Short mmCIF file of C-alpha atoms and ligand atoms in Angstrom, two decimals:
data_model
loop_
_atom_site.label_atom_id
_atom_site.label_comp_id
_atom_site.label_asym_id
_atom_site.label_seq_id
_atom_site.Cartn_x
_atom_site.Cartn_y
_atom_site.Cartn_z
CA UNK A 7 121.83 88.28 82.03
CA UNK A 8 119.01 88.10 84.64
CA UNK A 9 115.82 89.73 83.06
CA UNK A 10 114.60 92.05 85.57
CA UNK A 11 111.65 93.39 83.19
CA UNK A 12 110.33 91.62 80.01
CA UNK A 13 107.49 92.87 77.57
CA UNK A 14 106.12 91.55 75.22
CA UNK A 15 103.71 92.40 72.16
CA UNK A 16 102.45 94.86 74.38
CA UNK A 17 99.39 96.97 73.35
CA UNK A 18 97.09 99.45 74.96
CA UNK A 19 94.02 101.04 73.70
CA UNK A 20 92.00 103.30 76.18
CA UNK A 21 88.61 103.60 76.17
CA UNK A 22 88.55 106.98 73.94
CA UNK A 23 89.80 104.72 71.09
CA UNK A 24 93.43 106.08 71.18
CA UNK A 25 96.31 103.58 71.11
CA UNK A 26 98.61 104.69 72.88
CA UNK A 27 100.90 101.76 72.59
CA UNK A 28 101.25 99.14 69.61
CA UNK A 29 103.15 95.90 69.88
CA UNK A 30 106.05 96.87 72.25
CA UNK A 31 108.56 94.46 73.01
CA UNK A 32 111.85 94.88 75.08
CA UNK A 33 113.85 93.54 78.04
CA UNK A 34 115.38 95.09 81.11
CA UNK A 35 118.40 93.18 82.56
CA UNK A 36 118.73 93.53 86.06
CA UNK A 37 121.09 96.00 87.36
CA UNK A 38 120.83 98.50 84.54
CA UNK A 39 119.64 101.94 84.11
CA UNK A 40 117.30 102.08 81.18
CA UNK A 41 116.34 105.00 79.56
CA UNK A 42 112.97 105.41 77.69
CA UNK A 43 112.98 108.26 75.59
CA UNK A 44 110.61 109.72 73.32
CA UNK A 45 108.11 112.73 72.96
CA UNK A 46 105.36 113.94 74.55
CA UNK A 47 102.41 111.80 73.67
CA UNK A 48 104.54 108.99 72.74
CA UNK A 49 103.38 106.34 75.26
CA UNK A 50 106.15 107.16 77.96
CA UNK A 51 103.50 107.22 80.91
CA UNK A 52 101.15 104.76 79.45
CA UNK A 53 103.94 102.10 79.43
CA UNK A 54 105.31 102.97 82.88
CA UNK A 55 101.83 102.62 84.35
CA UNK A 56 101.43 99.19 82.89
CA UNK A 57 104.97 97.91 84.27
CA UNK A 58 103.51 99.15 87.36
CA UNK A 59 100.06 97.49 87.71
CA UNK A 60 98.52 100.53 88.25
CA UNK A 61 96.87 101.28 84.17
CA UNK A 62 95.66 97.77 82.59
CA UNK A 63 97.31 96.89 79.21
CA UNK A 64 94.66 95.71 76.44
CA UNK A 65 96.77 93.00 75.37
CA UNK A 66 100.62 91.03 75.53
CA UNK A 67 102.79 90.03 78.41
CA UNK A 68 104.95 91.65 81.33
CA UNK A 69 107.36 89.93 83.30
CA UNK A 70 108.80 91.35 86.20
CA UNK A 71 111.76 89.26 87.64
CA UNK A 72 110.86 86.47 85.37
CA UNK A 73 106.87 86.20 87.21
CA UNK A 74 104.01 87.24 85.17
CA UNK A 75 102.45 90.59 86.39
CA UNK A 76 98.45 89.63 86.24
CA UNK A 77 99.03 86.77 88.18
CA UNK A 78 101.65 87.74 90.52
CA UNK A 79 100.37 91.31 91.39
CA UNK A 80 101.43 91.31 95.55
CA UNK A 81 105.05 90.16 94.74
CA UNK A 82 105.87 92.42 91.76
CA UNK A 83 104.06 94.85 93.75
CA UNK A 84 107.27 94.37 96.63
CA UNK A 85 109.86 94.05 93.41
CA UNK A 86 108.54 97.86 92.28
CA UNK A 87 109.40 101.10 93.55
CA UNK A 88 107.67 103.85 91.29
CA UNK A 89 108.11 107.62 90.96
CA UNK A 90 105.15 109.34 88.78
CA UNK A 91 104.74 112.12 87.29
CA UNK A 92 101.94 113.52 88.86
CA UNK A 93 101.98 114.43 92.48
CA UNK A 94 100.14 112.14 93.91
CA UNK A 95 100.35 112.43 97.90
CA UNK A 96 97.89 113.85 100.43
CA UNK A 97 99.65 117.71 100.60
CA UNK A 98 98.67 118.14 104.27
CA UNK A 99 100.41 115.22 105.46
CA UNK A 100 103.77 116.41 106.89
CA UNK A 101 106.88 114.94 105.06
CA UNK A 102 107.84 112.05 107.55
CA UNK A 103 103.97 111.07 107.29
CA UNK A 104 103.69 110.51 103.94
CA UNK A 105 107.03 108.53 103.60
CA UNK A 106 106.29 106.17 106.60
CA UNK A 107 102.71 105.46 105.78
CA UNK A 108 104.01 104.37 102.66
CA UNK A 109 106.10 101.93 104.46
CA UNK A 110 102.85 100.67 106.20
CA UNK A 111 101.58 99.76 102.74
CA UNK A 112 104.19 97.31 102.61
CA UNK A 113 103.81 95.67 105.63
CA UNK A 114 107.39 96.91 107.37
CA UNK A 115 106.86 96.99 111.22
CA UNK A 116 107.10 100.56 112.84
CA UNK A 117 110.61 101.10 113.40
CA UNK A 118 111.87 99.96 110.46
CA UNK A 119 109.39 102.10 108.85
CA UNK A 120 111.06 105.30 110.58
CA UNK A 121 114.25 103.82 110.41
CA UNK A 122 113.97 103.72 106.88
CA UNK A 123 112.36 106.92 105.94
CA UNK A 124 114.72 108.48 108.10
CA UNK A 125 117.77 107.05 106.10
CA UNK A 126 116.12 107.66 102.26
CA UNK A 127 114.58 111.53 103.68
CA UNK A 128 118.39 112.17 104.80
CA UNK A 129 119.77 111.04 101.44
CA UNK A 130 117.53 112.96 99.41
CA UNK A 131 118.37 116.07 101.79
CA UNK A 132 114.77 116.67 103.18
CA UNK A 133 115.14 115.39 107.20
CA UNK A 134 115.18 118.65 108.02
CA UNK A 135 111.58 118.91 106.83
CA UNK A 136 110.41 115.80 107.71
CA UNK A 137 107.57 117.55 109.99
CA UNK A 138 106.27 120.26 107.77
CA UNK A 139 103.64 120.09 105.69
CA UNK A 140 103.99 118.16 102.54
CA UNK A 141 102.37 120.95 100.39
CA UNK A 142 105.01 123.90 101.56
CA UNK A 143 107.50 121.79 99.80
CA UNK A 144 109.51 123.36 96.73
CA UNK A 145 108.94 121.15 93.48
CA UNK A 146 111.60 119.62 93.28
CA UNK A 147 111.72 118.67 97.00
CA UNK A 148 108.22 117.58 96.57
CA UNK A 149 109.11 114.87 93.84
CA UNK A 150 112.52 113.67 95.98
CA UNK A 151 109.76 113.27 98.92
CA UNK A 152 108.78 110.81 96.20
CA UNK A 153 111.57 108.88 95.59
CA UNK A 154 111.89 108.26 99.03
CA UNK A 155 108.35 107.15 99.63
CA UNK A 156 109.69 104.95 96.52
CA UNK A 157 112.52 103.82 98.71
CA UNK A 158 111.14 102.98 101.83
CA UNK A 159 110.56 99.47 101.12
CA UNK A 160 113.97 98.85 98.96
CA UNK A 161 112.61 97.69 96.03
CA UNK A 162 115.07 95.77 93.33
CA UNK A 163 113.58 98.14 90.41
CA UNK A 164 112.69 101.51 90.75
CA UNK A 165 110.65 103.11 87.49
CA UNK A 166 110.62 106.90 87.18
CA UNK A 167 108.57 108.69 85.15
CA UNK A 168 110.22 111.94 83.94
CA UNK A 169 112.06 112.42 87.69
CA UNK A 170 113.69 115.17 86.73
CA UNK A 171 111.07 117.46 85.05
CA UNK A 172 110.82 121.32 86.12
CA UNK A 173 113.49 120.40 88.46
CA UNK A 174 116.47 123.13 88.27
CA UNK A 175 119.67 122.46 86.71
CA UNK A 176 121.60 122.02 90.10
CA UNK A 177 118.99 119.82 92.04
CA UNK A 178 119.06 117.89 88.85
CA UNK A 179 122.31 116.80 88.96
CA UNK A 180 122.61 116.07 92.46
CA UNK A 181 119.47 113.85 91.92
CA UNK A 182 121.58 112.15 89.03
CA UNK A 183 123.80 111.21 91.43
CA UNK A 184 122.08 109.62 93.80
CA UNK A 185 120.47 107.87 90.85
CA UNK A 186 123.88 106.17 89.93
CA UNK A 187 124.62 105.51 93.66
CA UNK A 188 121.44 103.53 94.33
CA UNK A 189 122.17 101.84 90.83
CA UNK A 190 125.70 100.94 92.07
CA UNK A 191 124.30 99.38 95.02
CA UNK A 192 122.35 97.21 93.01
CA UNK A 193 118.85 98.53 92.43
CA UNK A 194 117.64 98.47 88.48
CA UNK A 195 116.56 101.73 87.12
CA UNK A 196 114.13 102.13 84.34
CA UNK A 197 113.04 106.42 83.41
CA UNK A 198 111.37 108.13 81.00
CA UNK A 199 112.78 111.05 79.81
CA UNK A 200 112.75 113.60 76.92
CA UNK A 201 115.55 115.83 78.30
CA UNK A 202 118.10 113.37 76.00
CA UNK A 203 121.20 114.83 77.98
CA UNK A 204 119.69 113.10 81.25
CA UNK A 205 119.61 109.71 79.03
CA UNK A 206 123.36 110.62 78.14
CA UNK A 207 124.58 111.06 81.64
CA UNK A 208 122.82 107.92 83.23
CA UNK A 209 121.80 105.29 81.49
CA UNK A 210 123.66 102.24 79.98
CA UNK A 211 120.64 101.07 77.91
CA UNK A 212 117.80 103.23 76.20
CA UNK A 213 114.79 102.34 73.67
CA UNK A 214 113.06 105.13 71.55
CA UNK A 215 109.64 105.52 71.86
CA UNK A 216 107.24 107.40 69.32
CA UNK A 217 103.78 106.84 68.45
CA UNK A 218 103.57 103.75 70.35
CA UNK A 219 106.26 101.70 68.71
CA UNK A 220 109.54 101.41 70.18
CA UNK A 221 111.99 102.74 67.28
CA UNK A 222 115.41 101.92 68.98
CA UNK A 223 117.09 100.00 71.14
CA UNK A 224 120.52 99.55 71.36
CA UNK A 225 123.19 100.65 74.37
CA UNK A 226 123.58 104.34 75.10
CA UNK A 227 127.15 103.66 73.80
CA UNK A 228 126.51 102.14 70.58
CA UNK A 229 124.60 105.04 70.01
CA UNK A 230 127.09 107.26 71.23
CA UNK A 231 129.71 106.04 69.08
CA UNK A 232 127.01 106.45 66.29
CA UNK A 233 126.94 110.19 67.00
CA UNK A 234 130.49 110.37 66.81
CA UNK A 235 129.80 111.89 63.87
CA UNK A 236 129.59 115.48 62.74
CA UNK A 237 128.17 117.35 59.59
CA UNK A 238 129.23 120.54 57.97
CA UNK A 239 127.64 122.02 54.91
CA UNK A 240 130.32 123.98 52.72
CA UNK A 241 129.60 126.57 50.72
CA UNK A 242 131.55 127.17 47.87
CA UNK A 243 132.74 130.19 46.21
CA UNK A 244 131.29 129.61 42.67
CA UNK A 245 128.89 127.54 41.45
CA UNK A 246 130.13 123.60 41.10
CA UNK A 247 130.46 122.64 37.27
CA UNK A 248 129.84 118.98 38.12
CA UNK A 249 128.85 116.02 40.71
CA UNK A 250 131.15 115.71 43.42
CA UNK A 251 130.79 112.75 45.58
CA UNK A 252 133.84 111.44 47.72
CA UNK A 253 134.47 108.22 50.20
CA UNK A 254 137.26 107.60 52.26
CA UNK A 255 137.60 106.29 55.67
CA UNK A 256 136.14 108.81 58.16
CA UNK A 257 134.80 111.24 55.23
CA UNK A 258 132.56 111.49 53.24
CA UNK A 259 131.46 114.24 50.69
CA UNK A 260 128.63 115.19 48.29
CA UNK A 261 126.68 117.80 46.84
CA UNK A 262 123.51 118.93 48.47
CA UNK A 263 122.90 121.76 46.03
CA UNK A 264 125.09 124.22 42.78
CA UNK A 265 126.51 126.19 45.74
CA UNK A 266 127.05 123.88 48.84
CA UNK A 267 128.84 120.34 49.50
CA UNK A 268 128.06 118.27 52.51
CA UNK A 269 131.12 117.11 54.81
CA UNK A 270 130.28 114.22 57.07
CA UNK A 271 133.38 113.26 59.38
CA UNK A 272 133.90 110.33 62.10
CA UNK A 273 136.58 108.68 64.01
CA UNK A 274 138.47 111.57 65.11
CA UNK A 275 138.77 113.19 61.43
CA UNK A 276 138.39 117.07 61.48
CA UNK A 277 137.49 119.67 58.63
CA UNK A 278 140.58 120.16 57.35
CA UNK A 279 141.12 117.15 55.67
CA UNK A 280 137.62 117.71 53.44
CA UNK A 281 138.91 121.36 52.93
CA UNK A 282 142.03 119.58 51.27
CA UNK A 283 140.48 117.10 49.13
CA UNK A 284 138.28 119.94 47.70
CA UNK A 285 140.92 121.88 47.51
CA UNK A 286 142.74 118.82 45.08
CA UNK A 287 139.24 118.56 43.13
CA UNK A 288 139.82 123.05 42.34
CA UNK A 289 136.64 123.29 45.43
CA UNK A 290 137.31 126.42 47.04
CA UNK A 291 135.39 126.64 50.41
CA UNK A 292 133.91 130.22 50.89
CA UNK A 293 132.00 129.42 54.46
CA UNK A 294 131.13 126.27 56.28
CA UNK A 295 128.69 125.96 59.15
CA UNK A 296 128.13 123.10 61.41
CA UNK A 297 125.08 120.96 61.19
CA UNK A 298 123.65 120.42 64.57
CA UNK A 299 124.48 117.18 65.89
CA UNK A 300 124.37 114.37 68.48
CA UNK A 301 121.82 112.64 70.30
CA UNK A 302 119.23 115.98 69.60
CA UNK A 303 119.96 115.39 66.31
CA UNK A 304 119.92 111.76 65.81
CA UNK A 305 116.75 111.55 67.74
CA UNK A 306 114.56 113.93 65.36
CA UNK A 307 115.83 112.17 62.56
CA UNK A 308 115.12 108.71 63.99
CA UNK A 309 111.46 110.16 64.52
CA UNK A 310 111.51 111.26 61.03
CA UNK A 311 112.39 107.81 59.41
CA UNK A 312 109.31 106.81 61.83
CA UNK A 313 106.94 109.86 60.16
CA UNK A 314 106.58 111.76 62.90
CA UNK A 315 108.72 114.38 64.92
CA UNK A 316 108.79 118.38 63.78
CA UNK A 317 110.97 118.05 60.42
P1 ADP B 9 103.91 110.17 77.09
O1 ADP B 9 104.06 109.75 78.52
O2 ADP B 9 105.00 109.64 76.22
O3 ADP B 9 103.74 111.65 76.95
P2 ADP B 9 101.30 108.92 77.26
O4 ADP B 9 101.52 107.49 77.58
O5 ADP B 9 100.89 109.83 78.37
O6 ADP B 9 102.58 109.51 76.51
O7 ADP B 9 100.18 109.04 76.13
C1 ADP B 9 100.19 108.25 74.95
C2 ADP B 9 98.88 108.49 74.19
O8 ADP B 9 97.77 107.96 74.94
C3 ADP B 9 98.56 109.96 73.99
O9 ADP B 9 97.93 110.09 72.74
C4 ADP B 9 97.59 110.27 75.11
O10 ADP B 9 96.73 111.32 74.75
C5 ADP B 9 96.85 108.96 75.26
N1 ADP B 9 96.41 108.77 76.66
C6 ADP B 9 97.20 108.73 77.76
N2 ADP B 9 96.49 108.50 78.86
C7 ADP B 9 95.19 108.41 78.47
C8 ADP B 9 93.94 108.17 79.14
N3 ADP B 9 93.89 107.99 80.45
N4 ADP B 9 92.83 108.11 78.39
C9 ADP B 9 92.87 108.28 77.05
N5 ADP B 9 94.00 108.51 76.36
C10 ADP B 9 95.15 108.56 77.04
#
């Protein structure tokens, strides 16, 4: 695998004493499309400026394409293509302007420049507003104005921070699709994300990030195969007389309190067959509800294991 990003023991403490990231390690091949997920406050941002030489880490290593950021800023700055959070363009420059200037930055001569913000303002569907103002944009227009501007120079890795936030449900999805088109082509994606169904949808790779510390990393479908896995609690219609605690393959059963058995099922197993082996044990099931499940659910209890998250 060619490493397209690689961190190591990577720390930053700002100047208010906060550290907003402790010790992170983790590796990017080229080609994929990496998720970062975690929640607000976690370090998302703080990370994402550091891969992109624009906030100064307070200690550890970043490789982008294999050359050491701090002493190969101009060439990782051509590798990069990055999407913040923030708006951060001049809102009276008209859309065209902002996009082309951009490609000034990088040093492409003039018609490439509007050759090239023609083609990325067409595939993000704003050429028709190339010459407005970029302030009369719509949100979510303004922040595709920004991947383009991201574009122009055709970088190998693009880095988005949250791309999709306060962007409606429709725009979102047609921006997740010309995520996985550029990604086809080639380019390598890292975003940050806490909408977890965005994670689900695009990316092939994804680390967990919470209070600095990166608390997963594994392949969206490791982890998907992981969440293959659903709960019930089953309440029974008298009070149980003794333990009950039951393992098979693809079930499993025990007692979470004198009225109620947990059901946990995988690999394609459904309800019935718990009902039945309670059934065998003189269990009768009264109710059952499903425990919420999935990535939602694996995700707050990841961040519970790590002390934090709402539980
Ligand atoms: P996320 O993007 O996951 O929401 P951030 O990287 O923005 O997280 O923030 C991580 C931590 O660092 C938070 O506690 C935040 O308050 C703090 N932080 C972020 N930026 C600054 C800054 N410029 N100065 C001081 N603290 C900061």
């Amino acid at each position: 695998m060619t490493v397209a990003i690689a961190v190591s023991q990577l720390e930053k403490r700002y100047a208010s004493g906060t550290v907003a990231l402790k010790g992170i390690s983790l590796e990017v091949g080229q080609g994929d499309f990496f998720a970062l997920l975690g929640p607000n406050g976690a370090g998302k941002s703080t990370f994402i400026g550091i891969l992109s030489t624009l906030v100064t880490k307070t200690a550890g290593e970043v490789r982008v394409f294999g050359r050491d950021v701090d002493t190969h800023i101009y060439q990782t700055k051509l590798d990069l293509g990055v999407v913040p959070q923030e708006i951060n363009f001049s809102q009276f420059e008209k859309v065209g302007d902002v996009v082309r200037t951009q490609a000034g930055y990088y040093g492409l001569p003039r018609k490439l420049a509007a050759a090239r913000s023609e083609k990325y303002l067409k595939q993000l569907g704003l050429w028709d507003k190339r010459n407005e103002r970029s302030r009369s944009l719509s949100g979510g227009m303004k922040r595709r104005m920004m991947i383009a501007r991201a574009l122009v120079h055709e970088p190998r890795l693009l880095i988005l921070d949250e791309p999709t936030a306060g962007v409606d449900i429709e725009l979102r999805r047609s921006m997740w699709d010309f995520l996985l088109e550029i990604n086809r082509a080639g380019t390598t994606i890292i975003l940050t994300t806490h909408y977890l169904e965005e994670a689900e949808q695009l990316c092939r790779n994804i680390a967990i990030i919470d209070e600095g510390r990166i608390i997963e990393n594994t392949s969206m479908k490791k982890l998907l195969l992981e969440l293959d896995t659903h709960a019930y609690v089953l309440d029974t219609d008298g009070p149980l007389a003794g333990d009950v605690a039951h393992e098979e393959a693809g079930l499993s059963l025990r007692k979470t309190d004198a009225h109620s058995i947990e059901a946990v099922l995988s690999g394609g197993r459904d309800i019935n067959s718990a009902i039945a082996v309670l059934d065998g044990l003189g269990i009768r099931v009264a109710s059952m509800r499903n425990k919420a499940n999935r990535l939602e659910q694996l995700f707050l209890s990841r961040l519970r294991a790590n002390g934090g998250g709402e539980g």
